[in-house]
Short mmCIF file of C-alpha atoms in Angstrom, two decimals:
data_model
loop_
_atom_site.label_atom_id
_atom_site.label_comp_id
_atom_site.label_asym_id
_atom_site.label_seq_id
_atom_site.Cartn_x
_atom_site.Cartn_y
_atom_site.Cartn_z
CA MET A 91 43.16 35.30 -134.93
CA SER A 92 41.08 34.83 -137.78
CA GLU A 93 38.08 32.53 -138.14
CA ASP A 94 36.69 30.92 -141.24
CA TRP A 95 32.62 32.00 -141.51
CA SER A 96 31.05 29.53 -144.39
CA ILE A 97 27.64 30.55 -145.74
CA LEU A 98 25.97 27.99 -143.72
CA ASN A 99 27.27 29.38 -140.19
CA GLY A 100 24.20 31.95 -140.10
CA PHE A 101 22.11 29.49 -141.57
CA PRO A 102 19.89 28.40 -138.67
CA SER A 103 19.69 31.76 -137.64
CA VAL A 104 18.14 33.11 -140.75
CA TYR A 105 16.10 30.36 -141.24
CA TYR A 106 14.55 30.73 -137.09
CA PHE A 107 14.27 34.32 -137.82
CA LEU A 108 12.06 33.83 -140.93
CA PHE A 109 9.82 30.65 -139.76
CA TYR A 110 8.97 32.16 -136.51
CA GLY A 111 7.98 36.21 -138.36
CA ALA A 112 6.17 33.84 -141.14
CA PHE A 113 4.27 32.38 -137.77
CA SER A 114 3.67 35.83 -136.74
CA VAL A 115 2.35 37.13 -139.70
CA LEU A 116 -0.27 33.97 -140.50
CA LEU A 117 -1.24 33.26 -136.71
CA PRO A 118 -3.12 36.01 -136.22
CA PHE A 119 -5.10 35.44 -139.00
CA LEU A 120 -5.94 32.00 -138.68
CA ALA A 121 -9.13 32.24 -136.71
CA ILE A 122 -10.50 34.06 -139.50
CA PHE A 123 -9.67 32.01 -141.88
CA TYR A 124 -11.52 29.34 -140.47
CA LYS A 125 -14.27 31.50 -139.88
CA ALA A 126 -14.56 31.80 -143.67
CA GLN A 127 -13.78 28.25 -144.26
CA GLY A 128 -17.58 27.62 -142.68
CA LEU A 129 -16.37 26.23 -138.91
CA THR A 130 -17.83 27.21 -135.72
CA GLY A 131 -16.31 28.76 -132.87
CA ALA A 132 -16.28 25.28 -130.81
CA GLN A 133 -14.31 23.69 -134.25
CA ILE A 134 -11.91 26.60 -134.26
CA GLY A 135 -11.33 26.76 -130.27
CA LEU A 136 -10.41 22.59 -131.07
CA LEU A 137 -8.02 23.63 -133.71
CA ALA A 138 -6.14 26.05 -131.76
CA ALA A 139 -5.90 24.45 -128.92
CA ILE A 140 -4.40 21.23 -130.62
CA SER A 141 -1.36 22.00 -131.12
CA PRO A 142 -0.57 23.54 -127.35
CA ILE A 143 -2.06 20.48 -125.94
CA ILE A 144 0.42 18.15 -128.07
CA ALA A 145 3.24 20.48 -127.15
CA PHE A 146 2.81 19.77 -124.06
CA PHE A 147 2.36 16.13 -123.60
CA GLY A 148 5.11 15.61 -126.55
CA ALA A 149 7.98 18.17 -125.26
CA PRO A 150 8.91 15.69 -122.08
CA LEU A 151 8.81 12.61 -123.91
CA TRP A 152 11.04 13.27 -126.91
CA THR A 153 13.24 15.43 -124.17
CA GLY A 154 13.62 12.55 -122.20
CA ALA A 155 14.08 10.09 -125.29
CA ALA A 156 17.00 12.28 -125.97
CA ASP A 157 18.42 12.74 -122.82
CA ALA A 158 17.62 8.69 -122.30
CA SER A 159 19.92 8.12 -125.71
CA HIS A 160 22.36 11.29 -125.61
CA ARG A 161 21.30 11.94 -128.79
CA HIS A 162 19.94 16.07 -128.62
CA LYS A 163 21.03 17.02 -132.24
CA LEU A 164 19.64 14.03 -134.00
CA PHE A 165 16.05 14.54 -132.14
CA ALA A 166 16.30 18.57 -132.70
CA MET A 167 17.03 18.04 -136.64
CA LEU A 168 14.29 15.36 -136.79
CA SER A 169 11.60 17.28 -134.84
CA THR A 170 12.62 20.23 -137.20
CA LEU A 171 12.18 18.22 -140.12
CA VAL A 172 8.80 16.53 -139.31
CA TRP A 173 7.76 19.88 -138.18
#
């Protein structure tokens, strides 16, 4: 029982590993970067809060749209492309 593994089978795993690895390195220093750009504490807090707020309201919207249209793969690919 031999399976044919092409190079593309591991691509999503490698992509997500590198993406979240890079994000975990960048995120702790983002506030320091904003401070170096001359932003105030309130502006930095607003920038840090925007992404989770959008995700909180947007995730149920996109999940509902994918469930209603039965096109989960399309929505996943579009969200990755837009991100």
